[in-house]
Short mmCIF file of C-alpha atoms in Angstrom, two decimals:
data_model
loop_
_atom_site.label_atom_id
_atom_site.label_comp_id
_atom_site.label_asym_id
_atom_site.label_seq_id
_atom_site.Cartn_x
_atom_site.Cartn_y
_atom_site.Cartn_z
CA UNK A 1 85.55 134.19 65.24
CA UNK A 2 86.32 133.50 61.75
CA UNK A 3 84.28 131.73 59.27
CA UNK A 4 84.01 130.64 55.43
CA UNK A 5 80.97 130.57 53.52
CA UNK A 6 80.88 128.96 50.31
CA UNK A 7 78.08 126.74 48.08
CA UNK A 8 77.06 125.12 45.07
CA UNK A 9 79.44 123.08 44.82
CA UNK A 10 77.55 120.67 42.72
CA UNK A 11 79.75 117.66 42.94
CA UNK A 12 79.30 115.88 39.88
CA UNK A 13 78.35 117.97 37.56
CA UNK A 14 79.65 117.53 34.06
CA UNK A 15 80.29 119.63 31.23
CA UNK A 16 77.84 118.89 28.03
CA UNK A 17 78.59 115.43 29.27
CA UNK A 18 82.68 115.69 30.64
CA UNK A 19 83.55 115.09 33.73
CA UNK A 20 84.07 117.42 36.15
CA UNK A 21 84.94 115.43 39.04
CA UNK A 22 88.76 116.17 38.58
CA UNK A 23 88.84 119.52 39.07
CA UNK A 24 86.59 118.77 41.59
CA UNK A 25 89.13 117.25 43.85
CA UNK A 26 92.03 119.69 43.33
CA UNK A 27 89.43 122.73 44.45
CA UNK A 28 88.38 120.22 47.44
CA UNK A 29 92.23 119.90 48.57
CA UNK A 30 92.70 123.69 48.05
CA UNK A 31 89.71 124.56 50.16
CA UNK A 32 90.98 122.22 53.25
CA UNK A 33 94.28 124.50 52.98
CA UNK A 34 92.80 127.48 52.62
CA UNK A 35 90.59 126.76 56.00
CA UNK A 36 93.58 125.49 57.86
CA UNK A 37 95.90 128.35 56.67
CA UNK A 38 93.14 131.24 57.27
CA UNK A 39 92.19 129.88 60.88
CA UNK A 40 89.05 129.30 60.25
CA UNK A 41 86.64 128.41 63.45
CA UNK A 42 83.23 127.02 61.29
CA UNK A 43 82.96 126.45 57.43
CA UNK A 44 79.35 127.22 55.56
CA UNK A 45 78.25 125.11 53.02
CA UNK A 46 75.34 126.84 51.76
CA UNK A 47 73.27 124.10 49.83
CA UNK A 48 73.98 122.37 46.63
CA UNK A 49 76.54 120.14 47.69
CA UNK A 50 75.69 117.74 44.37
CA UNK A 51 74.70 118.09 41.21
CA UNK A 52 71.49 115.63 41.63
CA UNK A 53 69.51 113.92 44.35
CA UNK A 54 71.72 110.79 43.05
CA UNK A 55 75.11 111.31 42.63
CA UNK A 56 77.87 109.14 41.77
CA UNK A 57 79.74 107.19 44.40
CA UNK A 58 82.68 108.60 43.27
CA UNK A 59 81.47 112.45 44.24
CA UNK A 60 79.63 111.57 47.74
CA UNK A 61 83.14 109.77 48.43
CA UNK A 62 85.44 113.17 48.23
CA UNK A 63 82.40 115.09 50.24
CA UNK A 64 82.44 112.51 53.36
CA UNK A 65 86.36 113.00 52.83
CA UNK A 66 86.57 116.45 52.29
CA UNK A 67 84.32 117.35 55.29
CA UNK A 68 86.03 114.51 57.49
CA UNK A 69 88.90 116.63 56.92
CA UNK A 70 87.81 120.03 57.56
CA UNK A 71 85.91 119.57 60.77
CA UNK A 72 89.30 117.77 62.19
CA UNK A 73 87.89 115.69 64.38
CA UNK A 74 85.52 118.43 65.89
CA UNK A 75 88.18 121.24 66.21
CA UNK A 76 86.22 123.36 63.24
CA UNK A 77 82.71 123.43 63.17
CA UNK A 78 81.45 122.88 59.65
CA UNK A 79 77.63 122.89 58.99
CA UNK A 80 75.87 122.00 55.80
CA UNK A 81 72.24 122.64 54.47
CA UNK A 82 70.67 121.40 51.37
CA UNK A 83 69.76 122.96 48.20
CA UNK A 84 67.27 122.76 45.52
CA UNK A 85 69.97 119.97 43.67
CA UNK A 86 70.33 117.68 46.63
CA UNK A 87 68.21 114.84 47.99
CA UNK A 88 67.26 116.01 51.73
CA UNK A 89 67.62 112.41 53.13
CA UNK A 90 70.36 111.40 50.98
CA UNK A 91 72.82 114.32 52.01
CA UNK A 92 71.92 113.93 55.73
CA UNK A 93 71.89 109.92 55.84
CA UNK A 94 75.54 110.46 56.79
CA UNK A 95 74.36 112.39 60.17
CA UNK A 96 74.60 109.35 62.55
CA UNK A 97 78.55 109.51 61.70
CA UNK A 98 79.01 112.85 60.27
CA UNK A 99 77.64 114.27 63.99
CA UNK A 100 81.13 112.04 65.54
CA UNK A 101 82.99 114.24 63.82
CA UNK A 102 81.31 117.79 64.57
CA UNK A 103 79.75 117.94 61.46
CA UNK A 104 76.06 119.61 61.00
CA UNK A 105 73.98 118.61 57.89
CA UNK A 106 70.68 119.69 57.57
CA UNK A 107 68.16 119.13 54.35
CA UNK A 108 64.96 120.23 55.17
CA UNK A 109 63.54 123.43 55.95
CA UNK A 110 63.38 123.77 59.74
CA UNK A 111 65.78 120.56 60.47
CA UNK A 112 67.61 120.36 63.89
CA UNK A 113 70.49 119.33 65.08
CA UNK A 114 71.65 118.18 68.77
CA UNK A 115 73.47 119.74 71.57
CA UNK A 116 76.87 118.47 71.95
CA UNK A 117 80.21 119.39 72.93
CA UNK A 118 83.28 118.85 71.20
CA UNK A 119 87.09 119.44 71.04
CA UNK A 120 86.92 123.23 69.33
CA UNK A 121 83.04 124.38 70.01
CA UNK A 122 79.80 123.36 71.34
CA UNK A 123 76.43 123.10 70.30
CA UNK A 124 74.60 124.40 73.63
CA UNK A 125 71.15 124.83 72.01
CA UNK A 126 69.74 123.15 69.30
CA UNK A 127 65.98 123.99 67.77
CA UNK A 128 63.82 123.72 64.71
CA UNK A 129 65.44 126.02 62.49
CA UNK A 130 68.23 127.13 65.13
CA UNK A 131 71.33 126.50 67.03
CA UNK A 132 73.51 128.37 69.80
CA UNK A 133 77.23 127.67 69.30
CA UNK A 134 80.44 128.41 71.99
CA UNK A 135 83.43 128.65 69.61
CA UNK A 136 86.57 129.76 71.49
CA UNK A 137 84.17 131.67 73.80
CA UNK A 138 82.25 133.18 71.72
CA UNK A 139 78.07 132.69 71.24
CA UNK A 140 77.30 132.08 68.19
CA UNK A 141 73.47 132.46 67.07
CA UNK A 142 72.60 130.51 63.39
CA UNK A 143 69.23 130.22 61.95
CA UNK A 144 69.06 127.91 59.29
CA UNK A 145 66.64 127.47 56.19
CA UNK A 146 67.83 124.81 53.88
CA UNK A 147 66.39 124.78 50.13
CA UNK A 148 62.48 125.42 50.82
CA UNK A 149 61.14 124.35 47.65
CA UNK A 150 57.09 124.98 47.74
CA UNK A 151 55.88 121.18 49.21
CA UNK A 152 58.96 121.69 52.00
CA UNK A 153 57.91 124.95 53.17
CA UNK A 154 54.42 124.04 53.31
CA UNK A 155 55.40 120.92 54.98
CA UNK A 156 57.84 123.21 57.99
CA UNK A 157 54.65 125.09 58.59
CA UNK A 158 51.98 122.87 58.86
CA UNK A 159 49.59 122.80 61.88
CA UNK A 160 50.01 126.66 62.39
CA UNK A 161 48.58 127.66 58.98
CA UNK A 162 44.95 129.16 59.08
CA UNK A 163 43.31 129.38 55.60
CA UNK A 164 44.34 132.83 55.32
CA UNK A 165 48.31 131.77 55.82
CA UNK A 166 47.70 129.60 52.68
CA UNK A 167 46.47 132.60 50.85
CA UNK A 168 50.47 134.20 51.72
CA UNK A 169 52.99 134.53 49.03
CA UNK A 170 56.25 132.00 48.50
CA UNK A 171 57.86 135.16 49.70
CA UNK A 172 55.97 135.90 52.51
CA UNK A 173 56.06 132.36 54.19
CA UNK A 174 59.50 132.79 53.72
CA UNK A 175 59.66 136.22 55.44
CA UNK A 176 57.54 134.98 58.31
CA UNK A 177 59.62 132.11 59.33
CA UNK A 178 62.96 134.07 59.41
CA UNK A 179 61.09 136.46 61.80
CA UNK A 180 60.21 133.76 63.81
CA UNK A 181 63.83 132.11 63.43
CA UNK A 182 65.41 135.62 64.51
CA UNK A 183 63.67 136.07 67.95
CA UNK A 184 66.12 133.29 68.53
CA UNK A 185 68.89 136.19 67.77
CA UNK A 186 70.94 137.66 71.02
CA UNK A 187 72.00 141.06 71.66
CA UNK A 188 75.18 139.86 73.46
CA UNK A 189 75.74 137.40 71.03
CA UNK A 190 77.07 137.31 66.81
CA UNK A 191 73.91 136.72 64.82
CA UNK A 192 74.55 134.40 61.06
CA UNK A 193 71.82 133.29 59.26
CA UNK A 194 72.32 130.43 56.44
CA UNK A 195 69.93 129.67 53.43
CA UNK A 196 69.46 127.88 50.18
CA UNK A 197 66.99 130.65 47.89
CA UNK A 198 66.66 133.01 44.94
CA UNK A 199 66.50 136.82 46.36
CA UNK A 200 64.63 139.17 44.03
CA UNK A 201 67.05 140.90 41.84
CA UNK A 202 69.62 138.33 41.80
CA UNK A 203 72.05 137.98 38.69
CA UNK A 204 71.51 134.03 37.66
CA UNK A 205 73.97 132.23 35.54
CA UNK A 206 72.50 129.79 32.87
CA UNK A 207 74.45 126.86 34.40
CA UNK A 208 71.81 126.69 37.28
CA UNK A 209 68.37 124.87 37.88
CA UNK A 210 66.10 127.23 38.05
CA UNK A 211 63.91 127.84 41.28
CA UNK A 212 62.12 130.85 40.84
CA UNK A 213 59.00 129.21 38.47
CA UNK A 214 58.11 132.31 36.58
CA UNK A 215 58.57 134.30 39.73
CA UNK A 216 56.25 132.28 42.22
CA UNK A 217 59.43 131.28 44.11
CA UNK A 218 61.58 134.63 44.07
CA UNK A 219 62.36 135.80 48.17
CA UNK A 220 61.64 139.44 48.37
CA UNK A 221 64.71 141.17 50.18
CA UNK A 222 62.10 142.76 52.90
CA UNK A 223 61.32 138.76 53.91
CA UNK A 224 65.28 138.16 54.03
CA UNK A 225 66.32 138.48 57.88
CA UNK A 226 66.87 141.52 58.93
CA UNK A 227 69.16 141.15 62.24
CA UNK A 228 71.05 139.22 60.75
CA UNK A 229 75.17 140.49 60.72
CA UNK A 230 75.61 137.96 58.00
CA UNK A 231 73.31 135.89 56.05
CA UNK A 232 75.19 133.37 53.86
CA UNK A 233 73.09 132.31 50.62
CA UNK A 234 73.86 129.44 48.44
CA UNK A 235 72.46 129.02 44.93
CA UNK A 236 73.59 131.33 42.51
CA UNK A 237 76.88 130.68 41.00
CA UNK A 238 78.25 134.03 40.41
CA UNK A 239 79.95 135.99 43.86
CA UNK A 240 77.57 138.84 44.78
CA UNK A 241 75.95 140.97 47.39
CA UNK A 242 72.08 140.28 47.25
CA UNK A 243 70.95 143.63 49.31
CA UNK A 244 72.50 147.05 49.71
CA UNK A 245 71.04 147.70 52.91
CA UNK A 246 71.95 143.66 54.16
CA UNK A 247 74.83 141.77 54.69
CA UNK A 248 73.35 139.25 52.21
CA UNK A 249 76.26 137.34 50.42
CA UNK A 250 76.16 134.51 47.53
CA UNK A 251 79.53 132.90 47.36
CA UNK A 252 79.13 131.20 44.20
CA UNK A 253 79.88 128.23 42.83
CA UNK A 254 83.99 126.62 43.38
CA UNK A 255 84.26 126.70 39.58
CA UNK A 256 83.19 127.66 36.12
CA UNK A 257 80.22 125.21 34.86
CA UNK A 258 79.19 127.04 31.75
CA UNK A 259 80.48 129.11 28.85
CA UNK A 260 78.61 132.18 30.61
CA UNK A 261 80.80 131.56 33.85
CA UNK A 262 84.45 132.08 32.52
CA UNK A 263 84.01 136.10 32.52
CA UNK A 264 84.37 136.52 36.37
CA UNK A 265 86.37 134.85 39.29
CA UNK A 266 85.59 131.96 41.59
CA UNK A 267 85.55 132.36 45.32
CA UNK A 268 84.89 132.52 48.84
CA UNK A 269 84.15 135.05 51.20
CA UNK A 270 86.43 134.68 55.45
CA UNK A 271 83.98 136.80 57.71
CA UNK A 272 85.52 137.52 60.47
CA UNK A 273 82.99 138.60 63.26
CA UNK A 274 82.17 139.37 66.83
CA UNK A 275 79.25 139.79 68.66
CA UNK A 276 77.53 143.81 68.28
CA UNK A 277 80.24 144.50 65.65
CA UNK A 278 79.46 144.47 61.19
CA UNK A 279 81.83 141.86 60.11
CA UNK A 280 84.97 142.25 58.52
CA UNK A 281 84.44 140.18 54.50
CA UNK A 282 87.17 139.24 52.92
CA UNK A 283 86.57 137.58 49.75
CA UNK A 284 89.13 135.02 48.70
CA UNK A 285 89.51 133.30 45.11
CA UNK A 286 90.14 129.83 44.06
CA UNK A 287 92.05 128.51 40.84
CA UNK A 288 90.58 128.09 37.84
CA UNK A 289 91.66 124.98 37.13
CA UNK A 290 90.27 123.74 33.46
CA UNK A 291 89.77 127.00 32.21
CA UNK A 292 86.94 127.09 29.79
CA UNK A 293 88.14 128.95 26.56
CA UNK A 294 85.75 130.35 23.50
CA UNK A 295 87.47 130.93 20.08
CA UNK A 296 86.18 132.66 17.55
CA UNK A 297 87.99 131.81 14.17
CA UNK A 298 87.72 133.15 10.43
CA UNK A 299 88.51 129.13 8.71
CA UNK A 300 89.10 126.00 9.56
CA UNK A 301 92.96 127.37 8.99
CA UNK A 302 92.58 129.55 11.74
CA UNK A 303 91.12 126.73 14.21
CA UNK A 304 93.76 124.06 13.17
CA UNK A 305 96.57 127.17 14.43
CA UNK A 306 94.76 127.76 17.59
CA UNK A 307 94.42 124.33 18.30
CA UNK A 308 97.82 123.21 17.83
CA UNK A 309 99.16 126.80 19.40
CA UNK A 310 97.25 125.79 22.69
CA UNK A 311 97.97 121.77 22.47
CA UNK A 312 99.49 121.78 25.59
CA UNK A 313 97.11 123.54 28.11
CA UNK A 314 94.63 122.05 29.69
CA UNK A 315 91.18 123.66 28.53
CA UNK A 316 87.44 123.12 27.78
CA UNK A 317 87.04 124.97 24.53
CA UNK A 318 84.21 125.48 21.86
CA UNK A 319 84.89 126.80 18.83
CA UNK A 320 83.07 128.91 16.62
CA UNK A 321 84.60 128.72 12.72
CA UNK A 322 83.75 131.26 10.16
CA UNK A 323 83.57 129.04 6.62
CA UNK A 324 82.48 128.51 3.54
CA UNK A 325 81.27 124.79 3.35
CA UNK A 326 80.74 121.91 6.50
CA UNK A 327 83.57 121.22 8.12
CA UNK A 328 85.04 117.59 7.43
CA UNK A 329 84.65 115.12 9.38
CA UNK A 330 88.95 114.86 8.87
CA UNK A 331 89.38 118.29 9.89
CA UNK A 332 87.80 117.88 12.90
CA UNK A 333 89.49 115.02 14.03
CA UNK A 334 92.65 117.08 13.49
CA UNK A 335 91.81 119.17 15.67
CA UNK A 336 91.16 116.90 18.28
CA UNK A 337 94.26 115.44 18.04
CA UNK A 338 95.80 118.72 18.66
CA UNK A 339 93.18 119.91 21.41
CA UNK A 340 91.71 117.40 23.62
CA UNK A 341 88.72 119.07 25.24
CA UNK A 342 86.67 120.37 22.66
CA UNK A 343 83.52 120.41 23.76
CA UNK A 344 81.83 121.83 20.85
CA UNK A 345 82.54 123.21 17.22
CA UNK A 346 80.15 125.54 15.51
CA UNK A 347 80.27 125.96 11.83
CA UNK A 348 79.21 129.38 11.05
CA UNK A 349 78.15 129.31 6.98
CA UNK A 350 79.21 132.57 5.10
CA UNK A 351 77.84 131.04 2.13
CA UNK A 352 74.50 131.72 1.10
CA UNK A 353 72.45 128.81 0.79
CA UNK A 354 70.87 128.27 -2.93
CA UNK A 355 67.51 126.33 -2.43
CA UNK A 356 67.17 123.44 -4.84
CA UNK A 357 64.43 121.09 -5.89
CA UNK A 358 64.73 117.17 -4.78
CA UNK A 359 63.48 114.29 -5.47
CA UNK A 360 63.34 111.98 -3.05
CA UNK A 361 63.01 109.09 -4.35
CA UNK A 362 66.00 109.63 -5.84
CA UNK A 363 67.78 109.75 -2.82
CA UNK A 364 67.72 107.07 0.08
CA UNK A 365 66.53 107.18 3.55
CA UNK A 366 70.21 107.99 4.91
CA UNK A 367 71.01 110.39 2.63
CA UNK A 368 68.39 112.33 2.70
CA UNK A 369 68.60 112.49 6.77
CA UNK A 370 72.17 113.20 6.20
CA UNK A 371 71.75 116.15 3.94
CA UNK A 372 69.01 117.57 6.05
CA UNK A 373 70.84 117.30 9.21
CA UNK A 374 73.94 119.09 7.50
CA UNK A 375 71.49 122.02 6.09
CA UNK A 376 70.27 122.40 9.63
CA UNK A 377 73.09 121.94 12.24
CA UNK A 378 76.07 122.36 9.50
CA UNK A 379 78.17 119.27 10.21
CA UNK A 380 77.77 115.49 9.33
CA UNK A 381 75.75 113.53 11.47
CA UNK A 382 78.05 111.58 14.14
CA UNK A 383 78.19 107.40 13.06
CA UNK A 384 76.00 106.51 15.95
CA UNK A 385 73.02 109.58 15.49
CA UNK A 386 72.54 107.95 11.73
CA UNK A 387 72.51 104.33 13.28
CA UNK A 388 70.23 105.42 15.62
CA UNK A 389 67.51 107.24 12.97
CA UNK A 390 68.31 104.16 10.27
CA UNK A 391 67.38 101.56 13.31
CA UNK A 392 64.01 103.97 14.01
CA UNK A 393 63.29 104.42 10.36
CA UNK A 394 63.27 100.43 9.86
CA UNK A 395 61.31 99.99 12.98
CA UNK A 396 58.84 102.28 11.51
CA UNK A 397 58.71 100.29 8.69
CA UNK A 398 58.21 97.23 10.16
CA UNK A 399 55.21 98.61 12.39
CA UNK A 400 53.70 99.83 8.88
CA UNK A 401 53.83 96.37 7.43
CA UNK A 402 52.44 94.35 9.83
CA UNK A 403 49.71 96.67 10.10
#
């Protein structure tokens, strides 16, 4: 049996206000081709399908179309769990329709599906946090734990906890659940675990929403599934192995979602697995549809030259420019006329600032704000920012007169 492990699609996510939906659509189309050409029997999406709990309509449409094509009318099993960015109820709202296609969507910890037979596989058994599948004559036992926030986790284990249980750490509770679920594993079956967690020692990225909260929601490695042949995790955007001893993997996100993520390739794991055998894990890498580039320039002339040289490339660009003075709006416009998707222009002022005594009575409020902004940010405030500031000042003045 062959499955592919992916996660953290974050459909609908922006880069500093710039939409990534076009890139995400290209990825989804390529991912469908990868699944079809590699004869994948099961697709596992380990959480954070969307970037927000209230995703835009375009994001939902793209996801629905993609998983329907992946499922191929029940010829292929598609398993989706919720991550910390997903609204469990909204994600699983399409379950009645998804179920007809052979798509399994689990929103909350210890959610369950139902027994059904499809063209390409069968759900033989279904319990809370566990399902047994028949895929091409092979038995596949899957235990699942969608993102367990502290509240969701406590809700899931309510009715069984004593006062002693309530005092247990988050990690211990997770470990107890996994150990209980692993009792469903069978010696002559393929045994897989799927969850969305932050494992102690994981290498995070700055584009992830932190769930560890100062260490309270970190899962120790000894509380991970111990009998699983492969544990598919979501949350961390950098592909990585989460345990030296166990086959516990983060697939990472499919796109570069921040500047720091431009340093490593994005992909997924294709896993060939049989009962009682070590899985064969093959990383597969995705196209970088629109790279994030950082340009460090010695002066505005070099920056303009860089823009002109890269004008035919489809990239997201960040600029750091050494300069002795504030970069003018004219030069910023010239840069953007060459290179359309400049995300940030950061001036590095090389001249020393000389403090001058300023008589505030000699300058208008607009001039004072402009000077202050230039000193702090090393560039002039945008027109709409200046308008907003002046409106606030005007309203404050009116309130003072009223009082």
